[in-house]
């Protein structure tokens, strides 16, 4: 639905450099989607609002400082612009209790680390189509 | 029965038995003594009565002596005092002397004067005169060797018995020669017997043996003889009678003397015994009551209190509590022993709780460690797997075939490592009881299809055929889709791993409210002694060790099946192959799900 020049943009908040590199490569090089990366969660909302374009999907690492994924989703859901934005957790914490907690705090989905790049394009397509993906494997 | 009631019954019975024994022995010993004393007293009474009777005779005999040893009488008998009779024998004298007749017989045996008095003077009866003359001892002869002797006794006349006394007539100085015989008589009639009775102070009667006797007296008569002249007979509870033979002048039995007295002594004895028994009864009652109070106070109430306290501690299961120890007797020892036991239980309880706490803590630590380990291992896997795949896919420039093969091995190893991490995490969850199920509707046909597809990929390099007999339209099952798939995949990859060639048959069908899955292979098989190892975590059969893997797949699968309320088992023949069975209920019982703390 988007033309080549008007591709959806994505935001990824991740403190682990290797994970950032994987996602950066996957989005920019493999799928060729514009991806903005925050290396930490300081001044999170200010920086989100400062983005030139509102991200289509926000990927959040959960275990990150100073604000973890749960705090960031809370901030987003309290913001009028991001109340209904698609927010997906990207985390290695995939216990059922974690999944329950994420669902409760307002995440729209979960992609487990390690990301399986063979499966990722399909997951992303489904997310963009509005499906709620909880991929814990 | 409660101890209290038993004690009460025992005390009551003992008291009754003791009193019974007392009563019987009192009756047998004391009352017998009273009876003996009573009989002896009766014999004394009989003797006393006899003596009274004899005493009257003696008095009369003595009075006769006053007259026969008197000069006036002597002179009269010798014919020297013709007015003697007129001067001395008149009614008033009979009355004052209390005699009923006098006979004056001279030394030759002639009756000078004879008269009876029965309220008035009457003539001497022929019967009396004949009876006197018939008895030689009554009439003194001139040659009497012992002129001072007297003869007295009872003479049975047809009209009445009489007392009779005779003496020789001598001078006032009791000197001879003997002038004749003086005889007095006294009627033994009812009024005289009444006097006698008044004298001895009890009922008295006389029965003549030559006349018909009342039946009771007749019965006694037969018991009496010269050797056994008296007897005592208890009439009833109130009265006792004594019987004695009374002889006549010649020593022949002539009458039966009967005395009857109230059994005062015996009754007093019986009353004494009764009072004694009553007193004993009261005493025993007081003693038993006192004993019961003591038993209640010193034993029963304390036992009851002990019981309550032990129960209280038991119901709270708080063994740090102690029961109260009072005194230093056996019950106190028992309480002490119970406290000792409580102390031991408390110690064990504390140890157990500490062990449990430390086990729980260890589990928690283990769980946290594994969660963190999983997180820490998964994160670098992200880079390993993805960069390898990017390279293999040519995103990072051209790679040679050799490099591509090497990268594929890196990816395969990474995948294996990831599944190991997942398995270890699963088994840990099982061990710490934190395995959770995500219950949803499961389309089994779809799940089996995708697993079969994966399996086909796994056996690409092997000459094995995969056959299936899967019932179409299996019912929708309530369960954890991902976990059920995991079980199927485990079974299939396991079969593939241990089967070099031959076939693998997958069967699935509905059996009542269950779905029965079977995976049958033609592999190496498992020896009977190794079969139990298959389902134990970190235990592997020899073949399993050789084939690699964590050895966790089957234990995890079995647990997952059981968490769904199902069963899993195997059948195997070495060299022929193994069949794994899984039975899952279509509706996992709620109880199982709740019990396992499953989050739905």
PDB file of C-alpha atoms in Angstrom, chain B residues 256-394:
ATOM      1  CA  UNK B 256     -43.914 -79.529 130.572  1.00  0.00           C
ATOM      2  CA  UNK B 257     -42.997 -76.052 131.609  1.00  0.00           C
ATOM      3  CA  UNK B 258     -43.104 -73.589 128.764  1.00  0.00           C
ATOM      4  CA  UNK B 259     -41.714 -70.114 128.918  1.00  0.00           C
ATOM      5  CA  UNK B 260     -41.930 -67.597 126.086  1.00  0.00           C
ATOM      6  CA  UNK B 261     -39.948 -64.393 125.864  1.00  0.00           C
ATOM      7  CA  UNK B 262     -39.448 -61.689 123.296  1.00  0.00           C
ATOM      8  CA  UNK B 263     -36.185 -62.053 121.392  1.00  0.00           C
ATOM      9  CA  UNK B 264     -34.881 -58.779 122.766  1.00  0.00           C
ATOM     10  CA  UNK B 265     -31.259 -59.796 122.644  1.00  0.00           C
ATOM     11  CA  UNK B 266     -31.463 -61.285 119.203  1.00  0.00           C
ATOM     12  CA  UNK B 267     -33.384 -58.324 117.842  1.00  0.00           C
ATOM     13  CA  UNK B 268     -30.979 -55.958 119.431  1.00  0.00           C
ATOM     14  CA  UNK B 269     -28.168 -57.939 117.809  1.00  0.00           C
ATOM     15  CA  UNK B 270     -29.913 -57.834 114.456  1.00  0.00           C
ATOM     16  CA  UNK B 271     -30.510 -54.120 114.901  1.00  0.00           C
ATOM     17  CA  UNK B 272     -26.912 -53.604 115.890  1.00  0.00           C
ATOM     18  CA  UNK B 273     -25.811 -55.405 112.756  1.00  0.00           C
ATOM     19  CA  UNK B 274     -28.237 -53.359 110.686  1.00  0.00           C
ATOM     20  CA  UNK B 275     -26.959 -50.147 112.214  1.00  0.00           C
ATOM     21  CA  UNK B 276     -23.428 -51.370 111.717  1.00  0.00           C
ATOM     22  CA  UNK B 277     -24.115 -52.157 108.059  1.00  0.00           C
ATOM     23  CA  UNK B 278     -25.881 -48.824 107.567  1.00  0.00           C
ATOM     24  CA  UNK B 279     -22.966 -47.100 109.186  1.00  0.00           C
ATOM     25  CA  UNK B 280     -20.614 -49.086 106.964  1.00  0.00           C
ATOM     26  CA  UNK B 281     -22.714 -48.164 103.953  1.00  0.00           C
ATOM     27  CA  UNK B 282     -22.512 -44.488 104.785  1.00  0.00           C
ATOM     28  CA  UNK B 283     -18.822 -44.853 105.574  1.00  0.00           C
ATOM     29  CA  UNK B 284     -18.208 -46.728 102.324  1.00  0.00           C
ATOM     30  CA  UNK B 285     -20.242 -44.150 100.450  1.00  0.00           C
ATOM     31  CA  UNK B 286     -18.230 -41.353 101.986  1.00  0.00           C
ATOM     32  CA  UNK B 287     -15.010 -43.271 101.340  1.00  0.00           C
ATOM     33  CA  UNK B 288     -15.990 -44.042  97.752  1.00  0.00           C
ATOM     34  CA  UNK B 289     -17.081 -40.463  97.230  1.00  0.00           C
ATOM     35  CA  UNK B 290     -13.870 -39.220  98.739  1.00  0.00           C
ATOM     36  CA  UNK B 291     -11.891 -41.660  96.639  1.00  0.00           C
ATOM     37  CA  UNK B 292     -13.715 -40.526  93.514  1.00  0.00           C
ATOM     38  CA  UNK B 293     -13.087 -36.905  94.358  1.00  0.00           C
ATOM     39  CA  UNK B 294      -9.423 -37.693  94.908  1.00  0.00           C
ATOM     40  CA  UNK B 295      -9.227 -39.749  91.705  1.00  0.00           C
ATOM     41  CA  UNK B 296     -11.081 -36.995  89.864  1.00  0.00           C
ATOM     42  CA  UNK B 297      -8.883 -34.290  91.303  1.00  0.00           C
ATOM     43  CA  UNK B 298      -5.538 -36.014  91.118  1.00  0.00           C
ATOM     44  CA  UNK B 299      -5.992 -38.207  88.043  1.00  0.00           C
ATOM     45  CA  UNK B 300      -9.086 -37.825  85.894  1.00  0.00           C
ATOM     46  CA  UNK B 301      -9.329 -34.065  85.687  1.00  0.00           C
ATOM     47  CA  UNK B 302      -5.614 -33.866  85.059  1.00  0.00           C
ATOM     48  CA  UNK B 303      -5.806 -36.528  82.367  1.00  0.00           C
ATOM     49  CA  UNK B 304      -8.717 -34.660  80.848  1.00  0.00           C
ATOM     50  CA  UNK B 305      -6.774 -31.408  80.941  1.00  0.00           C
ATOM     51  CA  UNK B 306      -3.753 -33.187  79.504  1.00  0.00           C
ATOM     52  CA  UNK B 307      -5.931 -34.581  76.743  1.00  0.00           C
ATOM     53  CA  UNK B 308      -7.340 -31.127  75.968  1.00  0.00           C
ATOM     54  CA  UNK B 309      -3.906 -29.582  75.855  1.00  0.00           C
ATOM     55  CA  UNK B 310      -2.443 -32.309  73.651  1.00  0.00           C
ATOM     56  CA  UNK B 311      -5.454 -32.020  71.360  1.00  0.00           C
ATOM     57  CA  UNK B 312      -5.060 -28.252  71.215  1.00  0.00           C
ATOM     58  CA  UNK B 313      -1.393 -28.538  70.268  1.00  0.00           C
ATOM     59  CA  UNK B 314      -2.256 -31.306  67.816  1.00  0.00           C
ATOM     60  CA  UNK B 315      -5.038 -29.331  66.152  1.00  0.00           C
ATOM     61  CA  UNK B 316      -2.829 -26.286  65.727  1.00  0.00           C
ATOM     62  CA  UNK B 317       0.126 -28.521  64.765  1.00  0.00           C
ATOM     63  CA  UNK B 318       2.250 -25.997  66.598  1.00  0.00           C
ATOM     64  CA  UNK B 319       4.827 -28.114  68.385  1.00  0.00           C
ATOM     65  CA  UNK B 320       6.592 -25.149  69.909  1.00  0.00           C
ATOM     66  CA  UNK B 321       3.737 -25.070  72.433  1.00  0.00           C
ATOM     67  CA  UNK B 322       4.179 -26.982  75.686  1.00  0.00           C
ATOM     68  CA  UNK B 323       1.595 -28.528  77.928  1.00  0.00           C
ATOM     69  CA  UNK B 324       1.493 -27.572  81.607  1.00  0.00           C
ATOM     70  CA  UNK B 325       3.337 -29.945  83.939  1.00  0.00           C
ATOM     71  CA  UNK B 326       1.835 -29.979  87.457  1.00  0.00           C
ATOM     72  CA  UNK B 327       3.295 -31.987  90.325  1.00  0.00           C
ATOM     73  CA  UNK B 328       5.930 -34.705  90.175  1.00  0.00           C
ATOM     74  CA  UNK B 329       3.927 -37.905  89.786  1.00  0.00           C
ATOM     75  CA  UNK B 330       3.362 -40.273  86.863  1.00  0.00           C
ATOM     76  CA  UNK B 331       0.925 -37.938  85.153  1.00  0.00           C
ATOM     77  CA  UNK B 332       3.441 -35.146  85.409  1.00  0.00           C
ATOM     78  CA  UNK B 333       6.010 -37.563  83.970  1.00  0.00           C
ATOM     79  CA  UNK B 334       3.613 -38.349  81.141  1.00  0.00           C
ATOM     80  CA  UNK B 335       3.140 -34.635  80.489  1.00  0.00           C
ATOM     81  CA  UNK B 336       6.910 -34.261  80.551  1.00  0.00           C
ATOM     82  CA  UNK B 337       7.291 -37.136  78.108  1.00  0.00           C
ATOM     83  CA  UNK B 338       4.690 -35.563  75.824  1.00  0.00           C
ATOM     84  CA  UNK B 339       6.542 -32.251  76.017  1.00  0.00           C
ATOM     85  CA  UNK B 340       9.713 -34.135  75.149  1.00  0.00           C
ATOM     86  CA  UNK B 341       7.957 -35.581  72.126  1.00  0.00           C
ATOM     87  CA  UNK B 342       6.695 -32.135  71.196  1.00  0.00           C
ATOM     88  CA  UNK B 343      10.212 -30.804  71.498  1.00  0.00           C
ATOM     89  CA  UNK B 344      11.457 -33.551  69.187  1.00  0.00           C
ATOM     90  CA  UNK B 345       8.591 -32.863  66.798  1.00  0.00           C
ATOM     91  CA  UNK B 346       9.309 -29.142  66.957  1.00  0.00           C
ATOM     92  CA  UNK B 347      12.942 -29.785  66.162  1.00  0.00           C
ATOM     93  CA  UNK B 348      12.003 -32.063  63.284  1.00  0.00           C
ATOM     94  CA  UNK B 349       9.400 -29.539  62.183  1.00  0.00           C
ATOM     95  CA  UNK B 350      11.921 -26.718  62.192  1.00  0.00           C
ATOM     96  CA  UNK B 351      14.459 -28.846  60.369  1.00  0.00           C
ATOM     97  CA  UNK B 352      11.812 -29.845  57.851  1.00  0.00           C
ATOM     98  CA  UNK B 353      10.692 -26.272  57.358  1.00  0.00           C
ATOM     99  CA  UNK B 354      14.265 -25.090  56.983  1.00  0.00           C
ATOM    100  CA  UNK B 355      14.924 -27.881  54.513  1.00  0.00           C
ATOM    101  CA  UNK B 356      11.757 -26.958  52.655  1.00  0.00           C
ATOM    102  CA  UNK B 357      12.617 -23.278  52.725  1.00  0.00           C
ATOM    103  CA  UNK B 358      16.123 -23.890  51.542  1.00  0.00           C
ATOM    104  CA  UNK B 359      14.828 -26.252  48.863  1.00  0.00           C
ATOM    105  CA  UNK B 360      12.311 -23.639  47.788  1.00  0.00           C
ATOM    106  CA  UNK B 361      14.987 -21.015  47.864  1.00  0.00           C
ATOM    107  CA  UNK B 362      17.311 -23.256  45.878  1.00  0.00           C
ATOM    108  CA  UNK B 363      14.549 -23.808  43.362  1.00  0.00           C
ATOM    109  CA  UNK B 364      13.910 -20.100  43.142  1.00  0.00           C
ATOM    110  CA  UNK B 365      17.591 -19.415  42.671  1.00  0.00           C
ATOM    111  CA  UNK B 366      17.750 -22.155  40.068  1.00  0.00           C
ATOM    112  CA  UNK B 367      14.748 -20.765  38.283  1.00  0.00           C
ATOM    113  CA  UNK B 368      16.148 -17.228  38.310  1.00  0.00           C
ATOM    114  CA  UNK B 369      19.519 -18.501  37.220  1.00  0.00           C
ATOM    115  CA  UNK B 370      17.993 -20.391  34.324  1.00  0.00           C
ATOM    116  CA  UNK B 371      15.805 -17.511  33.259  1.00  0.00           C
ATOM    117  CA  UNK B 372      18.795 -15.252  33.305  1.00  0.00           C
ATOM    118  CA  UNK B 373      20.967 -17.892  31.622  1.00  0.00           C
ATOM    119  CA  UNK B 374      18.346 -18.370  28.954  1.00  0.00           C
ATOM    120  CA  UNK B 375      18.252 -14.622  28.408  1.00  0.00           C
ATOM    121  CA  UNK B 376      22.003 -14.322  28.371  1.00  0.00           C
ATOM    122  CA  UNK B 377      22.433 -17.266  25.985  1.00  0.00           C
ATOM    123  CA  UNK B 378      19.637 -16.296  23.650  1.00  0.00           C
ATOM    124  CA  UNK B 379      20.970 -12.787  23.146  1.00  0.00           C
ATOM    125  CA  UNK B 380      24.369 -13.788  21.617  1.00  0.00           C
ATOM    126  CA  UNK B 381      22.583 -16.480  19.588  1.00  0.00           C
ATOM    127  CA  UNK B 382      20.850 -13.567  17.879  1.00  0.00           C
ATOM    128  CA  UNK B 383      24.143 -12.423  16.368  1.00  0.00           C
ATOM    129  CA  UNK B 384      25.542 -15.922  15.698  1.00  0.00           C
ATOM    130  CA  UNK B 385      22.525 -17.232  13.832  1.00  0.00           C
ATOM    131  CA  UNK B 386      21.516 -14.079  11.994  1.00  0.00           C
ATOM    132  CA  UNK B 387      24.971 -13.020  10.757  1.00  0.00           C
ATOM    133  CA  UNK B 388      25.642 -16.603   9.621  1.00  0.00           C
ATOM    134  CA  UNK B 389      22.363 -16.613   7.754  1.00  0.00           C
ATOM    135  CA  UNK B 390      22.981 -13.169   6.266  1.00  0.00           C
ATOM    136  CA  UNK B 391      26.320 -14.467   5.004  1.00  0.00           C
ATOM    137  CA  UNK B 392      24.912 -17.745   3.658  1.00  0.00           C
ATOM    138  CA  UNK B 393      22.188 -15.793   1.906  1.00  0.00           C
ATOM    139  CA  UNK B 394      24.839 -13.604   0.285  1.00  0.00           C
TER     140      UNK B 394
END
